[in-house]
Amino acid sequence: MHILRFDTKIAWVQGIASWWRDRLHLHPSLRICLPSGNTPTPIYAAMAQSVARGEASFRGTDLFALDEYGGLAPSDPGLCVNMLRKDLIDHIDIPANRFHWIDTQAPDVDRVCRDYDAAIGAGFDLTILGIGLNGHLGLNEPGSVPESETRRVEMHPASISASAQYLTHSNTPKWGVAVGMRRLLESREVWLLASGATKAEIIQRTAEGEIGVSVPASLLRYHPNCSLIVDGEAGSRL
Ligand code: PGA
């Protein structure tokens, strides 16, 4: 795991956006797995600005949502697909059929998981990840093994409480679907992103603690091309 640390959050956003533009220039048909949540929001805004200025294009890319909550209404702003649309997809030039998301409303969720895995096909070129305070990656909660497939998961109590920050009501989700650890670990390149002081402890455990399923993000240390990209606050205990 390469550790890249920027002093300020602004530099962190600009650095990541600049690398992302470079990847898109070199490989216009990248297949990218993307998280929702607060961590990537300013980076998505920077990428949307890059597209508006003609400095980047997502026309040839395929973008895949990393995870999704179950049991929320399709229009709920807290659904990962809706957060991704609002923060990125609605502002970039990706054709509609190249944005892939997980339909947890469907009657047969296991089938949705199998179909999603089939759509991922040969795998991701780039996987961008945030990290939960419990070390989860998407909804790969503590206990998720490296071989885990895209599947329905029961949410960890910490993730249930954390989901409240994305909701405008108190009906927090209890389950969801996660792209499995296998797919994340098979990705050709992985960027694990964190900013802010609240992430400092879990970042330290991820990068320097024991590698194991109790901190799923620590499993990325087995990945040959994974970068942990932090701002000064998130990296303050390293
Ligand atoms: P956050 O969520 O980006 O909103 O901090 C990260 C996560 O829980 O995976």
Tab-separated table of C-alpha atoms and ligand atoms in Angstrom:
chain	number	residue	atom	x	y	z
A	1	MET	CA	0.000	0.000	0.000
A	2	HIS	CA	1.542	3.317	-1.058
A	3	ILE	CA	0.730	6.120	1.361
A	4	LEU	CA	0.242	9.560	-0.179
A	5	ARG	CA	-0.396	12.462	2.144
A	6	PHE	CA	-1.436	16.001	1.266
A	7	ASP	CA	-1.110	18.748	3.896
A	8	THR	CA	-4.480	20.350	3.229
A	9	LYS	CA	-7.833	19.093	2.113
A	10	ILE	CA	-7.773	21.444	-0.887
A	11	ALA	CA	-4.464	19.989	-2.053
A	12	TRP	CA	-5.849	16.473	-1.468
A	13	VAL	CA	-8.874	17.196	-3.687
A	14	GLN	CA	-6.785	18.824	-6.401
A	15	GLY	CA	-4.175	16.067	-6.361
A	16	ILE	CA	-6.712	13.261	-6.683
A	17	ALA	CA	-8.672	15.084	-9.403
A	18	SER	CA	-5.475	15.673	-11.342
A	19	TRP	CA	-4.495	11.974	-11.194
A	20	TRP	CA	-8.029	11.050	-12.228
A	21	ARG	CA	-7.846	13.370	-15.269
A	22	ASP	CA	-4.505	11.800	-16.199
A	23	ARG	CA	-5.970	8.285	-16.027
A	24	LEU	CA	-8.899	9.341	-18.224
A	25	HIS	CA	-6.589	10.897	-20.816
A	26	LEU	CA	-4.457	7.774	-20.964
A	27	HIS	CA	-7.361	5.309	-20.850
A	28	PRO	CA	-10.637	6.873	-22.065
A	29	SER	CA	-12.525	3.584	-21.605
A	30	LEU	CA	-11.697	3.020	-17.942
A	31	ARG	CA	-14.048	0.843	-15.893
A	32	ILE	CA	-14.285	2.515	-12.516
A	33	CYS	CA	-15.937	1.519	-9.243
A	34	LEU	CA	-17.109	4.554	-7.273
A	35	PRO	CA	-18.210	5.192	-3.692
A	36	SER	CA	-20.893	7.557	-2.513
A	37	GLY	CA	-20.758	9.429	0.801
A	38	ASN	CA	-19.054	12.597	1.983
A	39	THR	CA	-15.447	11.641	1.238
A	40	PRO	CA	-15.574	11.811	-2.572
A	41	THR	CA	-18.031	14.723	-2.865
A	42	PRO	CA	-15.463	17.532	-3.339
A	43	ILE	CA	-13.483	15.353	-5.744
A	44	TYR	CA	-16.610	14.697	-7.793
A	45	ALA	CA	-17.249	18.456	-7.870
A	46	ALA	CA	-13.715	18.997	-9.169
A	47	MET	CA	-14.228	16.334	-11.846
A	48	ALA	CA	-17.548	17.877	-12.890
A	49	GLN	CA	-15.733	21.196	-13.266
A	50	SER	CA	-13.027	19.507	-15.328
A	51	VAL	CA	-15.670	18.092	-17.676
A	52	ALA	CA	-17.361	21.506	-17.973
A	53	ARG	CA	-13.994	23.052	-18.918
A	54	GLY	CA	-13.281	20.347	-21.481
A	55	GLU	CA	-10.342	19.028	-19.443
A	56	ALA	CA	-11.801	15.558	-18.907
A	57	SER	CA	-14.420	13.306	-20.415
A	58	PHE	CA	-16.273	10.256	-19.122
A	59	ARG	CA	-17.855	9.475	-22.523
A	60	GLY	CA	-16.052	6.162	-22.944
A	61	THR	CA	-15.946	5.077	-19.304
A	62	ASP	CA	-18.145	2.653	-17.415
A	63	LEU	CA	-18.910	3.737	-13.855
A	64	PHE	CA	-20.150	1.252	-11.262
A	65	ALA	CA	-21.643	2.139	-7.886
A	66	LEU	CA	-19.776	0.376	-5.082
A	67	ASP	CA	-22.820	-0.412	-2.972
A	68	GLU	CA	-26.448	0.340	-2.208
A	69	TYR	CA	-28.795	0.462	0.746
A	70	GLY	CA	-31.898	-1.700	0.886
A	71	GLY	CA	-35.354	-0.733	2.063
A	72	LEU	CA	-35.318	2.945	1.034
A	73	ALA	CA	-37.748	4.448	-1.492
A	74	PRO	CA	-36.369	4.806	-5.044
A	75	SER	CA	-36.448	8.596	-4.756
A	76	ASP	CA	-34.699	8.683	-1.360
A	77	PRO	CA	-31.769	11.132	-1.574
A	78	GLY	CA	-29.839	8.804	0.768
A	79	LEU	CA	-29.679	5.981	-1.788
A	80	CYS	CA	-26.142	5.613	-3.115
A	81	VAL	CA	-27.369	5.849	-6.723
A	82	ASN	CA	-29.083	9.152	-5.981
A	83	MET	CA	-26.050	10.565	-4.151
A	84	LEU	CA	-23.840	9.581	-7.082
A	85	ARG	CA	-26.246	11.148	-9.569
A	86	LYS	CA	-26.453	14.387	-7.625
A	87	ASP	CA	-22.718	14.667	-6.933
A	88	LEU	CA	-21.264	13.411	-10.218
A	89	ILE	CA	-23.318	11.642	-12.856
A	90	ASP	CA	-25.747	14.521	-13.534
A	91	HIS	CA	-22.814	16.848	-14.221
A	92	ILE	CA	-20.614	14.754	-16.514
A	93	ASP	CA	-20.838	13.485	-20.075
A	94	ILE	CA	-21.263	9.758	-19.408
A	95	PRO	CA	-23.913	8.016	-21.586
A	96	ALA	CA	-26.798	6.798	-19.382
A	97	ASN	CA	-26.216	3.131	-20.183
A	98	ARG	CA	-22.626	3.323	-18.921
A	99	PHE	CA	-23.600	4.232	-15.371
A	100	HIS	CA	-24.273	0.991	-13.495
A	101	TRP	CA	-26.013	0.891	-10.148
A	102	ILE	CA	-27.526	-1.744	-7.885
A	103	ASP	CA	-31.295	-2.046	-7.858
A	104	THR	CA	-32.135	-3.138	-4.313
A	105	GLN	CA	-35.853	-2.562	-5.032
A	106	ALA	CA	-35.957	-5.583	-7.353
A	107	PRO	CA	-37.834	-8.648	-6.044
A	108	ASP	CA	-34.855	-10.994	-6.485
A	109	VAL	CA	-31.820	-9.256	-4.964
A	110	ASP	CA	-29.578	-12.330	-5.360
A	111	ARG	CA	-30.244	-12.200	-9.071
A	112	VAL	CA	-29.445	-8.467	-9.114
A	113	CYS	CA	-26.081	-9.310	-7.490
A	114	ARG	CA	-25.301	-11.984	-10.090
A	115	ASP	CA	-26.277	-9.665	-12.954
A	116	TYR	CA	-24.187	-6.836	-11.496
A	117	ASP	CA	-21.165	-9.114	-11.270
A	118	ALA	CA	-21.751	-10.141	-14.876
A	119	ALA	CA	-21.862	-6.463	-15.907
A	120	ILE	CA	-18.563	-5.848	-14.070
A	121	GLY	CA	-17.226	-8.557	-16.355
A	122	ALA	CA	-13.444	-8.602	-16.612
A	123	GLY	CA	-13.160	-6.317	-13.596
A	124	PHE	CA	-12.376	-2.740	-12.644
A	125	ASP	CA	-9.403	-0.765	-13.938
A	126	LEU	CA	-9.708	1.671	-11.062
A	127	THR	CA	-11.565	1.353	-7.766
A	128	ILE	CA	-12.039	4.459	-5.657
A	129	LEU	CA	-13.001	3.832	-2.041
A	130	GLY	CA	-13.885	5.714	1.101
A	131	ILE	CA	-13.569	4.067	4.496
A	132	GLY	CA	-16.068	3.667	7.311
A	133	LEU	CA	-15.131	4.361	10.916
A	134	ASN	CA	-15.335	0.583	11.447
A	135	GLY	CA	-12.964	-0.093	8.523
A	136	HIS	CA	-15.658	-1.130	6.087
A	137	LEU	CA	-15.256	-0.716	2.333
A	138	GLY	CA	-18.639	0.080	0.874
A	139	LEU	CA	-20.850	-2.309	2.787
A	140	ASN	CA	-18.129	-4.920	3.144
A	141	GLU	CA	-18.477	-4.888	6.897
A	142	PRO	CA	-16.008	-6.298	9.457
A	143	GLY	CA	-15.909	-10.059	8.893
A	144	SER	CA	-15.968	-9.769	5.077
A	145	VAL	CA	-13.502	-12.276	3.672
A	146	PRO	CA	-11.210	-11.492	0.711
A	147	GLU	CA	-13.122	-13.989	-1.454
A	148	SER	CA	-16.535	-12.402	-0.790
A	149	GLU	CA	-18.717	-11.900	-3.853
A	150	THR	CA	-21.200	-9.157	-4.661
A	151	ARG	CA	-23.987	-9.948	-2.234
A	152	ARG	CA	-26.696	-8.854	0.130
A	153	VAL	CA	-25.251	-7.919	3.518
A	154	GLU	CA	-26.691	-7.143	6.924
A	155	MET	CA	-25.346	-3.794	8.076
A	156	HIS	CA	-23.079	-3.395	11.098
A	157	PRO	CA	-24.624	-1.222	13.872
A	158	ALA	CA	-21.942	1.438	13.275
A	159	SER	CA	-22.877	1.600	9.569
A	160	ILE	CA	-26.583	1.837	10.408
A	161	SER	CA	-25.904	4.839	12.655
A	162	ALA	CA	-23.550	6.391	10.090
A	163	SER	CA	-26.178	6.103	7.335
A	164	ALA	CA	-28.367	8.589	9.237
A	165	GLN	CA	-26.141	11.458	8.053
A	166	TYR	CA	-27.280	10.889	4.454
A	167	LEU	CA	-31.000	10.687	5.288
A	168	THR	CA	-33.739	13.232	5.817
A	169	HIS	CA	-35.719	10.784	8.021
A	170	SER	CA	-34.990	8.308	10.805
A	171	ASN	CA	-35.836	5.098	8.931
A	172	THR	CA	-32.214	3.924	8.650
A	173	PRO	CA	-31.432	0.988	6.355
A	174	LYS	CA	-30.535	-2.346	7.969
A	175	TRP	CA	-29.196	-4.156	4.929
A	176	GLY	CA	-27.656	-3.431	1.589
A	177	VAL	CA	-25.705	-4.849	-1.314
A	178	ALA	CA	-21.921	-4.598	-1.579
A	179	VAL	CA	-19.619	-5.268	-4.500
A	180	GLY	CA	-17.592	-8.063	-2.933
A	181	MET	CA	-14.038	-7.860	-1.600
A	182	ARG	CA	-12.933	-10.201	-4.384
A	183	ARG	CA	-13.785	-7.602	-7.025
A	184	LEU	CA	-12.127	-4.796	-5.078
A	185	LEU	CA	-8.946	-6.803	-4.566
A	186	GLU	CA	-8.883	-7.844	-8.242
A	187	SER	CA	-9.127	-4.233	-9.457
A	188	ARG	CA	-6.027	-3.203	-11.401
A	189	GLU	CA	-5.622	-0.088	-9.270
A	190	VAL	CA	-7.222	0.990	-5.987
A	191	TRP	CA	-7.354	4.425	-4.355
A	192	LEU	CA	-8.448	4.414	-0.725
A	193	LEU	CA	-9.401	7.973	0.206
A	194	ALA	CA	-9.823	9.601	3.607
A	195	SER	CA	-9.973	13.150	4.868
A	196	GLY	CA	-10.598	14.721	8.256
A	197	ALA	CA	-9.605	13.996	11.839
A	198	THR	CA	-12.418	11.501	12.499
A	199	LYS	CA	-10.748	9.049	10.097
A	200	ALA	CA	-7.269	9.269	11.664
A	201	GLU	CA	-7.644	6.277	13.986
A	202	ILE	CA	-9.108	3.859	11.439
A	203	ILE	CA	-6.526	4.963	8.876
A	204	GLN	CA	-3.766	4.151	11.342
A	205	ARG	CA	-5.281	0.709	12.030
A	206	THR	CA	-5.737	0.111	8.283
A	207	ALA	CA	-2.180	1.006	7.349
A	208	GLU	CA	-0.250	-0.170	10.396
A	209	GLY	CA	-2.443	-2.535	12.418
A	210	GLU	CA	-2.922	-6.242	11.946
A	211	ILE	CA	-4.175	-7.273	8.501
A	212	GLY	CA	-7.452	-9.128	8.836
A	213	VAL	CA	-11.179	-9.249	8.240
A	214	SER	CA	-11.949	-7.268	11.399
A	215	VAL	CA	-10.739	-4.199	9.446
A	216	PRO	CA	-11.689	-5.003	5.827
A	217	ALA	CA	-9.694	-1.995	4.527
A	218	SER	CA	-6.500	-3.569	5.913
A	219	LEU	CA	-6.913	-6.374	3.345
A	220	LEU	CA	-5.952	-3.800	0.691
A	221	ARG	CA	-2.374	-4.114	1.963
A	222	TYR	CA	-2.282	-7.393	-0.003
A	223	HIS	CA	-3.106	-5.449	-3.190
A	224	PRO	CA	-0.110	-4.789	-5.459
A	225	ASN	CA	-1.284	-1.362	-6.670
A	226	CYS	CA	-3.242	0.307	-3.892
A	227	SER	CA	-2.695	3.907	-2.802
A	228	LEU	CA	-3.949	5.239	0.502
A	229	ILE	CA	-4.497	8.932	-0.181
A	230	VAL	CA	-5.075	11.058	2.913
A	231	ASP	CA	-5.147	14.695	3.916
A	232	GLY	CA	-3.076	15.892	6.863
A	233	GLU	CA	-5.806	15.272	9.412
A	234	ALA	CA	-6.735	11.743	8.297
A	235	GLY	CA	-3.033	10.887	8.104
A	236	SER	CA	-2.092	12.491	11.414
A	237	ARG	CA	-1.490	9.169	13.243
A	238	LEU	CA	0.660	7.579	10.537
B	1	PGA	P1	-18.069	8.957	4.291
B	1	PGA	O1	-18.445	7.421	4.395
B	1	PGA	O2	-17.324	9.120	2.997
B	1	PGA	O3	-19.389	9.672	4.254
B	1	PGA	O4	-17.224	9.289	5.467
B	1	PGA	C1	-17.473	6.465	4.173
B	1	PGA	C2	-18.015	5.098	4.474
B	1	PGA	O5	-18.770	4.928	5.438
B	1	PGA	O6	-17.667	4.149	3.742
